[in-house]
Short mmCIF file of C-alpha atoms and ligand atoms in Angstrom, two decimals:
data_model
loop_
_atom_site.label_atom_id
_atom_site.label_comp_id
_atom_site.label_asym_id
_atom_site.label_seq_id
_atom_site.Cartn_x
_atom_site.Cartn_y
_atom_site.Cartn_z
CA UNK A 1 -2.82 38.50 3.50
CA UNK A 2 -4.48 39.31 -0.10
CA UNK A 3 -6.78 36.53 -0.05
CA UNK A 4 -10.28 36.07 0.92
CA UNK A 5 -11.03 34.19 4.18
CA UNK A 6 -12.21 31.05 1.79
CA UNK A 7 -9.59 30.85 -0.26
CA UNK A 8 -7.10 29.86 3.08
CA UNK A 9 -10.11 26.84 3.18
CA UNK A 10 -8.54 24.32 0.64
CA UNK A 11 -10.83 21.80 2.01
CA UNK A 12 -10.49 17.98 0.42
CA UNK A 13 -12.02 14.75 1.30
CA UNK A 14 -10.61 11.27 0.79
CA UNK A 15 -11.73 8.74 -0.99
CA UNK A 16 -10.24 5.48 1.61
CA UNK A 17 -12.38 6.31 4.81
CA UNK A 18 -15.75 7.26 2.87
CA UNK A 19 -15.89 5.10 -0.26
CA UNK A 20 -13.74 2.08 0.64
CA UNK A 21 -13.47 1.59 4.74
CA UNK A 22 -16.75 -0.54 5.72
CA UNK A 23 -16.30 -0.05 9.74
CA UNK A 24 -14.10 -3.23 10.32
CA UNK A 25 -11.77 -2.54 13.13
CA UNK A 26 -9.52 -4.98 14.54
CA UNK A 27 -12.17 -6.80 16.98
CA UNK A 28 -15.44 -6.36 14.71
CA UNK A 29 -16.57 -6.80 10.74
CA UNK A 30 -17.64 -3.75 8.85
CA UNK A 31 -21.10 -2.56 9.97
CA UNK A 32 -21.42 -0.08 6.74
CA UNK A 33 -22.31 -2.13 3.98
CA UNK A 34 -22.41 0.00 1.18
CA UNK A 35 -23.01 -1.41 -1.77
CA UNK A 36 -20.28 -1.42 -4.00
CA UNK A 37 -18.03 -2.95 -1.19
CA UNK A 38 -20.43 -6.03 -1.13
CA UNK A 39 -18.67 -8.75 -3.46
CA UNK A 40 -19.31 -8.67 -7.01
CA UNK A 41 -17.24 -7.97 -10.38
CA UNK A 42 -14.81 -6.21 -9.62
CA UNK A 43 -14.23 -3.14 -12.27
CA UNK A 44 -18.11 -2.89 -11.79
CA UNK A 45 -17.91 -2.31 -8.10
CA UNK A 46 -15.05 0.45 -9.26
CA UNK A 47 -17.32 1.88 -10.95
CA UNK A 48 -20.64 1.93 -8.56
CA UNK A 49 -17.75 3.64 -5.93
CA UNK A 50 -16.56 6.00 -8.37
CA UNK A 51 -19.90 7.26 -9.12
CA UNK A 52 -21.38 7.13 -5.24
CA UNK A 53 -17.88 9.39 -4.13
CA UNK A 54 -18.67 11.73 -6.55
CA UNK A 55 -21.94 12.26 -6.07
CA UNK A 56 -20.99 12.39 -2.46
CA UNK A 57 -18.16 15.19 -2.79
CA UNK A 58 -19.96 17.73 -4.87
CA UNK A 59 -22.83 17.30 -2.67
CA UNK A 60 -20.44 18.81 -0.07
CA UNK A 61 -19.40 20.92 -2.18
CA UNK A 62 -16.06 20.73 -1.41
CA UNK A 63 -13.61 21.80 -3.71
CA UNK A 64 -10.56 18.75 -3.68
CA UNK A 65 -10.52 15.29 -3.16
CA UNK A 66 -7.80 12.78 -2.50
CA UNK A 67 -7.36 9.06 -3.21
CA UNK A 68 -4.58 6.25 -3.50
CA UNK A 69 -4.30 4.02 -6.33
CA UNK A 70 -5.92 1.00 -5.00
CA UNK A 71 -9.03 2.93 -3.69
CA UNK A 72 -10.27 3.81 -7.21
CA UNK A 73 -9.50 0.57 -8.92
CA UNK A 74 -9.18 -3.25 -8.14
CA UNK A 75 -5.71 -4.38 -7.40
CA UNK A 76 -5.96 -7.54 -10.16
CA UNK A 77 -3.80 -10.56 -9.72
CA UNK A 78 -0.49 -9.32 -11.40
CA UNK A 79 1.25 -5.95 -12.85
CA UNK A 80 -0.43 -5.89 -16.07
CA UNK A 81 -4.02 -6.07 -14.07
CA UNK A 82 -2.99 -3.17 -11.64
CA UNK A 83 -2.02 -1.22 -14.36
CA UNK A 84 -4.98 -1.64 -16.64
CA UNK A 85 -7.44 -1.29 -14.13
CA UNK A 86 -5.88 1.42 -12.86
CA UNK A 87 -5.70 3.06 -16.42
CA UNK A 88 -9.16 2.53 -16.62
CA UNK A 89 -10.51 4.23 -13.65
CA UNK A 90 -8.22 7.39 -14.71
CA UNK A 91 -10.13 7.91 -17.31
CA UNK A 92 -13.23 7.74 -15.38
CA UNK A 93 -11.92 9.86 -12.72
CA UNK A 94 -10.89 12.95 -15.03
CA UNK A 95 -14.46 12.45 -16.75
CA UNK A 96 -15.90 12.93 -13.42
CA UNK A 97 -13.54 15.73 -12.44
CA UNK A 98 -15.00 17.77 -15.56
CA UNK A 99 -18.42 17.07 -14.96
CA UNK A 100 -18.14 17.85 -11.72
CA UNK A 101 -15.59 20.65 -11.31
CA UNK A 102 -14.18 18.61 -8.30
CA UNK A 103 -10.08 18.79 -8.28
CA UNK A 104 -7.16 16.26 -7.26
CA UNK A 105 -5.76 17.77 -4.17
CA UNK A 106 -3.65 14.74 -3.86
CA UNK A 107 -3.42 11.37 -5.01
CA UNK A 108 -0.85 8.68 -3.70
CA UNK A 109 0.27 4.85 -3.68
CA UNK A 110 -1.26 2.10 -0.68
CA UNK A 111 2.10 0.45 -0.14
CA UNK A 112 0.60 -1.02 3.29
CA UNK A 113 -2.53 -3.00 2.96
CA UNK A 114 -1.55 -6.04 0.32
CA UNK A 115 -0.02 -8.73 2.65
CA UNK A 116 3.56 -8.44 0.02
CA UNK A 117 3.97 -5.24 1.98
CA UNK A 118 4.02 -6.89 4.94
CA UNK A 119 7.65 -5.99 6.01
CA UNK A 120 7.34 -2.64 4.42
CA UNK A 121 7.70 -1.53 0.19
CA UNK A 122 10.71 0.75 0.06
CA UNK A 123 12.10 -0.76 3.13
CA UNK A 124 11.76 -4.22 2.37
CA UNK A 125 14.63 -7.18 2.67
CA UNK A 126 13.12 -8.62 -1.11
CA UNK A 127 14.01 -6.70 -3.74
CA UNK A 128 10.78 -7.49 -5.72
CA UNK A 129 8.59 -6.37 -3.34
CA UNK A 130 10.76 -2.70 -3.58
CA UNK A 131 10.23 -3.16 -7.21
CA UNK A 132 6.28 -3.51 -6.77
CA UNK A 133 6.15 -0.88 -4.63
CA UNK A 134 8.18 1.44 -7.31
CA UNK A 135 5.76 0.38 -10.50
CA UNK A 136 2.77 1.56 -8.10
CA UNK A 137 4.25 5.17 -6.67
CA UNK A 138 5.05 5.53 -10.67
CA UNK A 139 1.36 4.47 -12.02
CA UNK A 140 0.27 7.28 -9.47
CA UNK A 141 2.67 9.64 -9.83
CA UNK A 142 1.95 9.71 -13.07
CA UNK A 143 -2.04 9.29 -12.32
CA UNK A 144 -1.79 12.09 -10.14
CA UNK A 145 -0.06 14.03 -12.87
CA UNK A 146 -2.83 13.44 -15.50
CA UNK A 147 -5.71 14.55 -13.05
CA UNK A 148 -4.20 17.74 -12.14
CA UNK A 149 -3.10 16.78 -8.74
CA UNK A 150 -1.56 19.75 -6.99
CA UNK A 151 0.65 17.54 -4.60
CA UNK A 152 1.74 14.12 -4.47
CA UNK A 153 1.46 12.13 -0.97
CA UNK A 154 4.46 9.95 0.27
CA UNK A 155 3.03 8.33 3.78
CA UNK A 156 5.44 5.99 5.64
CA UNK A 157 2.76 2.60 5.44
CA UNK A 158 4.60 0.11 6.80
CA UNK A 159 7.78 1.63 6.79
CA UNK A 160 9.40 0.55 9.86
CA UNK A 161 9.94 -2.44 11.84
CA UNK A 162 9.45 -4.70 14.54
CA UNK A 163 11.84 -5.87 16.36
CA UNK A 164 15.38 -5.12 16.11
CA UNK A 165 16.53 -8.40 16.36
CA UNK A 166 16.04 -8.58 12.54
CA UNK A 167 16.57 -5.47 11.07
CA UNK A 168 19.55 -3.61 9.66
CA UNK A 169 18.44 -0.26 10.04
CA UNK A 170 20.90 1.26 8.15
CA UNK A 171 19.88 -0.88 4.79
CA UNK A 172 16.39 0.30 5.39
CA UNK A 173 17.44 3.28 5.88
CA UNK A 174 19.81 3.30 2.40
CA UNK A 175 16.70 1.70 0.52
CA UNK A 176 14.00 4.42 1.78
CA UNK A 177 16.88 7.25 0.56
CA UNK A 178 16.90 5.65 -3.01
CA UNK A 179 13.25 5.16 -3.25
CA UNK A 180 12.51 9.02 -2.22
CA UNK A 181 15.68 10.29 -4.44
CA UNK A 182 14.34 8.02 -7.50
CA UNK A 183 10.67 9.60 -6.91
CA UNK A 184 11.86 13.11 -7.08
CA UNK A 185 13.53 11.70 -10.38
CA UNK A 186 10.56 10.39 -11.90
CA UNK A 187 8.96 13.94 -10.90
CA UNK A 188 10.84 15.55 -12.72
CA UNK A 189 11.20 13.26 -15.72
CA UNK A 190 7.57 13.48 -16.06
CA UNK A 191 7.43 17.00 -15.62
CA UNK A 192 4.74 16.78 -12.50
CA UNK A 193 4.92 20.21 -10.84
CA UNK A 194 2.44 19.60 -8.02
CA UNK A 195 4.57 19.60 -4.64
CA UNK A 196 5.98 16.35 -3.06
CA UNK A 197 4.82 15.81 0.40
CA UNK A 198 5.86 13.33 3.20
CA UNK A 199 3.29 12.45 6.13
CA UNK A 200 5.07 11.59 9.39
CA UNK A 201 3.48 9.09 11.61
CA UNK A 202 4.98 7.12 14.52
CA UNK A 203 3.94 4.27 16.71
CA UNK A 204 1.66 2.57 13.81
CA UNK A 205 1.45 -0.02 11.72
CA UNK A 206 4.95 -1.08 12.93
CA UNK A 207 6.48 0.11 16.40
CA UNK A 208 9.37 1.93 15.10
CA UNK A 209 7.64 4.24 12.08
CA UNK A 210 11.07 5.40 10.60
CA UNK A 211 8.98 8.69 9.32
CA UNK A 212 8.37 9.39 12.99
CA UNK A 213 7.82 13.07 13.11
CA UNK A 214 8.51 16.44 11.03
CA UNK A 215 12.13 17.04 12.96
CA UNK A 216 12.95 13.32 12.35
CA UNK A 217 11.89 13.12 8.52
CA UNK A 218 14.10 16.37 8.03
CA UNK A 219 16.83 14.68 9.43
CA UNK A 220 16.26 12.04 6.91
CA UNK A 221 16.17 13.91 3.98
CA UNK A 222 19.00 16.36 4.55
CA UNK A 223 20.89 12.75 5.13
CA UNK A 224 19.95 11.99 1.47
CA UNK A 225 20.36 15.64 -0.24
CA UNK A 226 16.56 15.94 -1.16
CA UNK A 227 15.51 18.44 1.91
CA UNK A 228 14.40 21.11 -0.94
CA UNK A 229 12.28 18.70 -2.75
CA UNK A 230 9.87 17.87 -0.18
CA UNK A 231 7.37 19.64 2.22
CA UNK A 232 5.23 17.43 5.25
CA UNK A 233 1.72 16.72 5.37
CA UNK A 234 0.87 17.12 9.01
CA UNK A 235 -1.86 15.11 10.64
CA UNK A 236 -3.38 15.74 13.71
CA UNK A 237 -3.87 12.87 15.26
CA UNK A 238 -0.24 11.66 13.78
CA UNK A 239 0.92 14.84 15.67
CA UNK A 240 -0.70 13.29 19.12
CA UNK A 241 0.70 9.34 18.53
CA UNK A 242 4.37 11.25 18.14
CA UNK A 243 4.03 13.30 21.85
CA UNK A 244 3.32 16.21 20.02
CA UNK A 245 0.42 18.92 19.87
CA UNK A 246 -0.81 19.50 15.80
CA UNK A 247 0.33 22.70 15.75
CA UNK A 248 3.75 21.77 17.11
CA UNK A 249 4.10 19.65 14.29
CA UNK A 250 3.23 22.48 12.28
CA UNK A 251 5.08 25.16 13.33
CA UNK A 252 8.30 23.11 13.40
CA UNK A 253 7.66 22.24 9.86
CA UNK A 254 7.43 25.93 8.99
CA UNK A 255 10.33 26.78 10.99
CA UNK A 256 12.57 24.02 9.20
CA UNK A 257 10.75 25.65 5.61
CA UNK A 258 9.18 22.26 4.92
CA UNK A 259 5.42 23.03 5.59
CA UNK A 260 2.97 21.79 3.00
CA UNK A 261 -0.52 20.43 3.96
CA UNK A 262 -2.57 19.09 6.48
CA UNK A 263 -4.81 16.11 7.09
CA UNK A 264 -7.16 17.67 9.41
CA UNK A 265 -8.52 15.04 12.29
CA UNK A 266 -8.46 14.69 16.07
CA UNK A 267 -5.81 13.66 18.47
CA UNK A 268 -7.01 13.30 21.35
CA UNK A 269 -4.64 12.82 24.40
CA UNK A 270 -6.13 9.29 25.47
CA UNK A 271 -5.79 8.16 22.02
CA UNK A 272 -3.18 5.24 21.66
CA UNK A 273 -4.08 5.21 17.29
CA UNK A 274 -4.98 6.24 15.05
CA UNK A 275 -8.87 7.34 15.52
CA UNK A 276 -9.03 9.75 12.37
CA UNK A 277 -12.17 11.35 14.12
CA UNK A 278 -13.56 14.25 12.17
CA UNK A 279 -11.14 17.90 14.07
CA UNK A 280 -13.48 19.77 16.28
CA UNK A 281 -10.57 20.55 18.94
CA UNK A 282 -11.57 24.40 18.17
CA UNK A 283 -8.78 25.99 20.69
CA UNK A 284 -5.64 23.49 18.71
CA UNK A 285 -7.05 23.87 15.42
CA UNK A 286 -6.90 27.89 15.87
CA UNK A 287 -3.44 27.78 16.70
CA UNK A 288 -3.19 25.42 13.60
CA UNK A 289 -4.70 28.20 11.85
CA UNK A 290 -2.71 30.64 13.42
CA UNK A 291 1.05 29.53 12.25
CA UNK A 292 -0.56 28.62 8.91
CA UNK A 293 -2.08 32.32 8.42
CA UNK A 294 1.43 34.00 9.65
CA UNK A 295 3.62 31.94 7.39
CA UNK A 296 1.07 33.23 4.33
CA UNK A 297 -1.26 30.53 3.81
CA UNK A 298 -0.99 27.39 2.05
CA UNK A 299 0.35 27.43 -1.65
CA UNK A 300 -0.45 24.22 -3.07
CA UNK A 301 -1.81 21.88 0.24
CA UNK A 302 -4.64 22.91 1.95
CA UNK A 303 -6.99 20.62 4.47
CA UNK A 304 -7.47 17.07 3.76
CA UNK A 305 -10.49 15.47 6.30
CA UNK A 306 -8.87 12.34 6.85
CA UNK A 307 -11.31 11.28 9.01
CA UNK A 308 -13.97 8.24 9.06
CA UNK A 309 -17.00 7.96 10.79
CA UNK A 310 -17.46 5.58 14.07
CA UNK A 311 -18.59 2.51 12.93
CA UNK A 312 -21.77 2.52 15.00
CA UNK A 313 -22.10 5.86 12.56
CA UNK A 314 -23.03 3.76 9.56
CA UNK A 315 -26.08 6.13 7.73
CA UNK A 316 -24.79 8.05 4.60
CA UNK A 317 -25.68 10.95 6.57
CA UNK A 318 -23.59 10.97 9.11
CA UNK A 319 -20.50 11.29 6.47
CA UNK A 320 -22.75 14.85 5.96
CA UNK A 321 -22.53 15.94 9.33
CA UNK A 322 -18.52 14.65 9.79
CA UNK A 323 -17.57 16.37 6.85
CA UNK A 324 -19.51 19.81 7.77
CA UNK A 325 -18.99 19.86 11.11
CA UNK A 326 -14.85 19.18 10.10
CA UNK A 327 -15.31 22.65 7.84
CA UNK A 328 -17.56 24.53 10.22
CA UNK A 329 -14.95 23.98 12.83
CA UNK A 330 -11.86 24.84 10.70
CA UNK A 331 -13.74 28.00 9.08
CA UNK A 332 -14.01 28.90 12.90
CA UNK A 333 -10.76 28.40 13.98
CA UNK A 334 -9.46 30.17 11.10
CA UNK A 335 -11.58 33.42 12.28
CA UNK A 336 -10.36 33.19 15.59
CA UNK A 337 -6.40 32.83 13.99
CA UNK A 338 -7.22 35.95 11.94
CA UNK A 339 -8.41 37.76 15.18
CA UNK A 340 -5.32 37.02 17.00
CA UNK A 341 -3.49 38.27 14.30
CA UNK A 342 -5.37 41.07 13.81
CA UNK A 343 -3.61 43.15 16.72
CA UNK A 344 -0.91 40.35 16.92
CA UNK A 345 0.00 40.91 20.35
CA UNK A 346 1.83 37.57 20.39
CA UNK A 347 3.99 38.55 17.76
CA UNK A 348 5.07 41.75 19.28
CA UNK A 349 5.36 39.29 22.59
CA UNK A 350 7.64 37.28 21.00
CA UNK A 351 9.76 40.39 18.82
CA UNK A 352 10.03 41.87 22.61
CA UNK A 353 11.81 38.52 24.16
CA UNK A 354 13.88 38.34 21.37
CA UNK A 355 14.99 42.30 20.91
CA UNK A 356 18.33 41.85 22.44
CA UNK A 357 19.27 40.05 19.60
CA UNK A 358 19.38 43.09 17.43
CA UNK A 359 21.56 45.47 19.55
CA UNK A 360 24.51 45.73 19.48
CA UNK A 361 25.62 43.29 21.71
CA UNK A 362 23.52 40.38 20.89
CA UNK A 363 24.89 41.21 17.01
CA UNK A 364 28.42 40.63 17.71
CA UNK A 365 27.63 37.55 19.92
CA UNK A 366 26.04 36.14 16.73
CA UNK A 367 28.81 37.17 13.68
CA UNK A 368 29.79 34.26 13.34
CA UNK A 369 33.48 35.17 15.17
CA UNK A 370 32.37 34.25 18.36
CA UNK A 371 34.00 31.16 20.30
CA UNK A 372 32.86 30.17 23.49
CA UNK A 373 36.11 31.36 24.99
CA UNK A 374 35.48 34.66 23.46
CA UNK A 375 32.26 35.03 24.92
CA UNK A 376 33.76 34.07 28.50
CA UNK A 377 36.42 36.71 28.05
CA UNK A 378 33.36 38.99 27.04
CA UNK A 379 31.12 38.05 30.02
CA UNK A 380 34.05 38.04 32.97
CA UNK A 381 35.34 41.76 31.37
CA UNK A 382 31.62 43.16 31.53
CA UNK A 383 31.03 41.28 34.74
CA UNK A 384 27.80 39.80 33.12
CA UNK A 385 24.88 39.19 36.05
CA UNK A 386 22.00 38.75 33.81
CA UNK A 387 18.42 38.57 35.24
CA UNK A 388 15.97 36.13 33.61
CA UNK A 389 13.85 37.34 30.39
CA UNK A 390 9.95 37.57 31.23
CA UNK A 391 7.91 34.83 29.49
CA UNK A 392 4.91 36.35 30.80
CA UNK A 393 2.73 32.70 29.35
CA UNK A 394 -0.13 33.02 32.06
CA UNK A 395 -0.98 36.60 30.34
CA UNK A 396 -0.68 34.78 26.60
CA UNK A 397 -2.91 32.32 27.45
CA UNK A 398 -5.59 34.52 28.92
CA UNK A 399 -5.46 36.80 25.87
CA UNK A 400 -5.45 33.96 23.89
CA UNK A 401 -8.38 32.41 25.04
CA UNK A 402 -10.85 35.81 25.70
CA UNK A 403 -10.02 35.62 21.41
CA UNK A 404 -10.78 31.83 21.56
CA UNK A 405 -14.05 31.92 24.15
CA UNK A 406 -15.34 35.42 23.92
C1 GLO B 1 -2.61 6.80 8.11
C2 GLO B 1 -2.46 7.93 7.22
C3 GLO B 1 -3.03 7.65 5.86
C4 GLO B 1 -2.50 8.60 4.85
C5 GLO B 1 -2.84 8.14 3.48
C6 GLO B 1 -2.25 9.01 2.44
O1 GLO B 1 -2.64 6.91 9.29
O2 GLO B 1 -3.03 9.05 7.80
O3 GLO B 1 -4.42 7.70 5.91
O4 GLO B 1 -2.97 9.89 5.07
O5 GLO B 1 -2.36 6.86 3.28
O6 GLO B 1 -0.90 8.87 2.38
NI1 NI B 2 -3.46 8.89 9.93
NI1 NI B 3 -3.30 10.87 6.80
NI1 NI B 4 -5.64 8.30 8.55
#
């Protein structure tokens, strides 16, 4: 494909599970108690994170990183807070980048955990709470912008609801359009030429996620006119929640020409959330690997880990071992995706079941003349008995995994 093996590794990590996530679940405290999450002055904690993340990322030495506004500086009290704060730790954030060489991947706006978002930010009934949310997607937006950020990240939150009982879906629906039309707006005012990415995810926070899955966020922007202006950021694990394998996901996001990134995690079957456990799934992640490779590679995504340790994992260390093991295993998988392309059987497979299409026959079935009552006339004048096209999956597999297990 004209690149090195590494350069298809655009590996990032985020800022939320490592710096700012103390091991609190929904039945326990945090058991991580690092120290800048203890309380204390707030900019100065900012600070002590800012410099403890990236110390921790170029330790990895791994090239992006990825972070939303409220991760990197205290929320404040009011507007003019947020903003200044958040002002603040820019400019401490592109000092790092320099010293560091470390680059913005992505950055994006938490529109989920302040308890005004509690009925969702674009998609809420008050009007000043869609407001709020709007000054905070700009302040990063334009963040984002100043730091180099290749992409911008647009993840549902808490867009979604309940219970139907209260919700007129197709007002939610109308203010979620606006708010995505008036971001590609402000992209372009600005001038930000980093890609704009949604991140599907059903089944949580609310029940009914209204960014459910690739197919169903397509849907949504075609319905608005901003399809072109968008590509998906695929999680595993969000994959899993929605029914679907990761590289389902995937591949119907390339398909549909809306394939950007990937937050690279875990979804195992059993799973009923969102675990974000570090991807070591080797045999899904080379199929991952696989439909990335074929459809050339990532241009500006690549492979966020968002993934946090278990909270009985609570030494710096482990973070280590996550984050390497989470490269090891993509580097792998990657391999094994190059060796099944290397004599891509499967695509010759798949050009085979499809070959019909490209005689004669199959060409003038597909000219765009054809009517259904046509193509009766068609198959009762050639007496049509057609037998059943191979789909010979039992051999796929097998070749797949002697490539996969040796
Ligand atoms: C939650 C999502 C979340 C996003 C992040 C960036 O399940 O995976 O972590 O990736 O907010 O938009
Ligand atoms: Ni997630
Ligand atoms: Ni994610
Ligand atoms: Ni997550």
């Amino acid at each position: 494909l004209g690149k090195s093996m590494k350069d298809h590794l655009r590996f990032a990590a985020c800022y939320w599970h490592n710096m700012c996530w103390d091991g609190a679940d929904v039945f326990g405290q945090g058991t991580f108690g690092r120290p800048w999450l203890q309380p204390g002055e707030p900019m100065q904690r900012a600070m002590e994170k800012a410099d403890a993340a990236f110390d921790f990322f170029h330790k990895l030495s791994i090239p992006y990183y990825c972070f939303h506004d409220v991760d990197v500086a205290p929320e404040g009290h009011s507007i003019k807070e947020y903003t200044e704060n958040f002002a603040r730790m820019t400019d401490v954030l592109e000092a790092k980048q320099e010293e560091t060489g470390l680059k913005l991947l992505w950055g994006t706006a938490n529109l989920f955990s302040n308890p005004r978002y509690a009925a969702g930010g674009a998609t809420n009934p008050n009007p000043e709470v869609f407001s709020y949310a709007a000054t905070q997607v700009m302040q990063a937006m334009n963040a984002t912008k100043r730091l180099g950020g290749e992409n911008y990240v647009l993840w549902g939150g808490r867009e979604g609801y309940e219970t139907i009982l209260n919700t007129d879906l197709r007002q939610e629906r109308e203010q979620l359009g606006r708010f995505m039309q008036m971001v590609v707006e402000h992209k372009h005012k600005i001038g930000f030429t980093g890609t704009l990415l949604i991140e599907p995810k059903p089944q949580e926070p609310t029940k009914h996620q209204y960014d459910y899955d690739s197919a169903t966020v397509y849907g949504f922007l075609k319905q608005f006119g901003i399809e072109e202006e968008f590509k998906m950021n695929i999680e595993a694990n969000h994959a899993t929640l929605a029914g679907h394998s990761f590289h389902h996901e995937i591949a119907t996001a390339i398909s549909l020409g809306i394939f950007g990134s990937i937050d690279a995690n875990r979804g195992d079957a059993q799973n009923g959330w969102d675990t974000d456990q570090f991807p070591t799934a080797v045999d899904e992640l080379s199929l991952v690997m696989y439909e990335i490779l074929k459809s050339g590679g990532f241009q500006t995504g690549g492979l966020n880990f968002d993934c946090k340790l278990r909270r009985q994992s609570s030494s710096p260390a482990d973070l280590f071992h996550g984050h390497i093991g989470g490269m090891d295993h993509m580097a792998l998988a990657l391999k094994k995706a190059a060796a099944i392309l290397q004599n891509d059987f499967l695509a010759e497979k798949v050009a085979q079941r499809y070959a019909a299409w490209s005689l004669p026959l199959g060409q003038s079935i597909m000219s765009g003349k054809e009517s259904l009552a046509s193509l009766a006339k068609l198959a009762s004048t050639n007496n049509f008995n057609p037998q059943h096209v191979s789909g010979e999956q039992e051999l796929l597999e097998n070749k797949v995994n002697r490539i996969l297990f040796g």
